[in-house]
Amino acid sequence: MRGFLAMRVVVLGLCTAMVLVVRVADAQMPLPAARPSDGAAKPETRAAIITYLKEQN
């Protein structure tokens, strides 16, 4: 009876360890590639915004 209980404890410990290993490995997945900017960072767009703001003052 003690052997069966000990085996269940070991199996439970191994299952818990595997779940933790999978969670840590999943947390270290690489991030997806960055998407290109929406246009606000383009020099001509930035210049147009600056010109517009200067005209408002």
PDB file of C-alpha atoms in Angstrom:
ATOM      1  CA  MET A   1       0.000   0.000   0.000  1.00  0.00           C
ATOM      2  CA  ARG A   2       2.819   2.401   0.833  1.00  0.00           C
ATOM      3  CA  GLY A   3       4.488   1.633  -2.484  1.00  0.00           C
ATOM      4  CA  PHE A   4       1.323   2.544  -4.374  1.00  0.00           C
ATOM      5  CA  LEU A   5       0.997   5.821  -2.461  1.00  0.00           C
ATOM      6  CA  ALA A   6       4.661   6.638  -3.061  1.00  0.00           C
ATOM      7  CA  MET A   7       4.212   5.937  -6.783  1.00  0.00           C
ATOM      8  CA  ARG A   8       1.201   8.260  -6.945  1.00  0.00           C
ATOM      9  CA  VAL A   9       3.179  11.035  -5.217  1.00  0.00           C
ATOM     10  CA  VAL A  10       6.063  10.633  -7.658  1.00  0.00           C
ATOM     11  CA  VAL A  11       3.717  10.658 -10.672  1.00  0.00           C
ATOM     12  CA  LEU A  12       1.941  13.751  -9.376  1.00  0.00           C
ATOM     13  CA  GLY A  13       5.289  15.487  -8.844  1.00  0.00           C
ATOM     14  CA  LEU A  14       6.439  14.611 -12.372  1.00  0.00           C
ATOM     15  CA  CYS A  15       3.192  15.855 -13.903  1.00  0.00           C
ATOM     16  CA  THR A  16       3.468  19.118 -11.989  1.00  0.00           C
ATOM     17  CA  ALA A  17       7.069  19.541 -13.128  1.00  0.00           C
ATOM     18  CA  MET A  18       6.082  18.956 -16.763  1.00  0.00           C
ATOM     19  CA  VAL A  19       3.297  21.543 -16.553  1.00  0.00           C
ATOM     20  CA  LEU A  20       5.736  24.098 -15.134  1.00  0.00           C
ATOM     21  CA  VAL A  21       8.330  23.335 -17.821  1.00  0.00           C
ATOM     22  CA  VAL A  22       5.740  23.767 -20.575  1.00  0.00           C
ATOM     23  CA  ARG A  23       4.544  27.072 -19.101  1.00  0.00           C
ATOM     24  CA  VAL A  24       8.083  28.455 -18.837  1.00  0.00           C
ATOM     25  CA  ALA A  25       8.897  27.346 -22.385  1.00  0.00           C
ATOM     26  CA  ASP A  26       5.690  28.936 -23.668  1.00  0.00           C
ATOM     27  CA  ALA A  27       6.536  32.203 -21.905  1.00  0.00           C
ATOM     28  CA  GLN A  28       9.840  32.354 -23.791  1.00  0.00           C
ATOM     29  CA  MET A  29       8.308  32.188 -27.268  1.00  0.00           C
ATOM     30  CA  PRO A  30       9.676  34.929 -29.558  1.00  0.00           C
ATOM     31  CA  LEU A  31       7.533  37.979 -30.167  1.00  0.00           C
ATOM     32  CA  PRO A  32       5.914  38.390 -33.575  1.00  0.00           C
ATOM     33  CA  ALA A  33       7.646  40.628 -36.093  1.00  0.00           C
ATOM     34  CA  ALA A  34       6.930  44.327 -35.741  1.00  0.00           C
ATOM     35  CA  ARG A  35       4.468  45.748 -38.233  1.00  0.00           C
ATOM     36  CA  PRO A  36       5.529  48.672 -40.392  1.00  0.00           C
ATOM     37  CA  SER A  37       4.565  52.091 -39.116  1.00  0.00           C
ATOM     38  CA  ASP A  38       1.249  53.621 -40.113  1.00  0.00           C
ATOM     39  CA  GLY A  39       2.816  56.619 -41.845  1.00  0.00           C
ATOM     40  CA  ALA A  40       3.060  59.071 -38.955  1.00  0.00           C
ATOM     41  CA  ALA A  41       6.792  58.450 -38.775  1.00  0.00           C
ATOM     42  CA  LYS A  42       7.410  59.188 -42.475  1.00  0.00           C
ATOM     43  CA  PRO A  43       9.394  62.405 -42.986  1.00  0.00           C
ATOM     44  CA  GLU A  44       6.894  64.031 -45.374  1.00  0.00           C
ATOM     45  CA  THR A  45       3.991  63.305 -43.042  1.00  0.00           C
ATOM     46  CA  ARG A  46       5.939  64.640 -40.089  1.00  0.00           C
ATOM     47  CA  ALA A  47       6.849  67.788 -42.039  1.00  0.00           C
ATOM     48  CA  ALA A  48       3.214  68.331 -43.025  1.00  0.00           C
ATOM     49  CA  ILE A  49       2.112  68.024 -39.391  1.00  0.00           C
ATOM     50  CA  ILE A  50       4.781  70.484 -38.232  1.00  0.00           C
ATOM     51  CA  THR A  51       3.776  72.950 -40.949  1.00  0.00           C
ATOM     52  CA  TYR A  52       0.115  72.632 -39.991  1.00  0.00           C
ATOM     53  CA  LEU A  53       0.866  73.212 -36.312  1.00  0.00           C
ATOM     54  CA  LYS A  54       2.994  76.264 -37.098  1.00  0.00           C
ATOM     55  CA  GLU A  55       0.133  77.727 -39.152  1.00  0.00           C
ATOM     56  CA  GLN A  56      -2.262  77.271 -36.220  1.00  0.00           C
ATOM     57  CA  ASN A  57      -0.142  79.465 -33.925  1.00  0.00           C
TER      58      ASN A  57
END
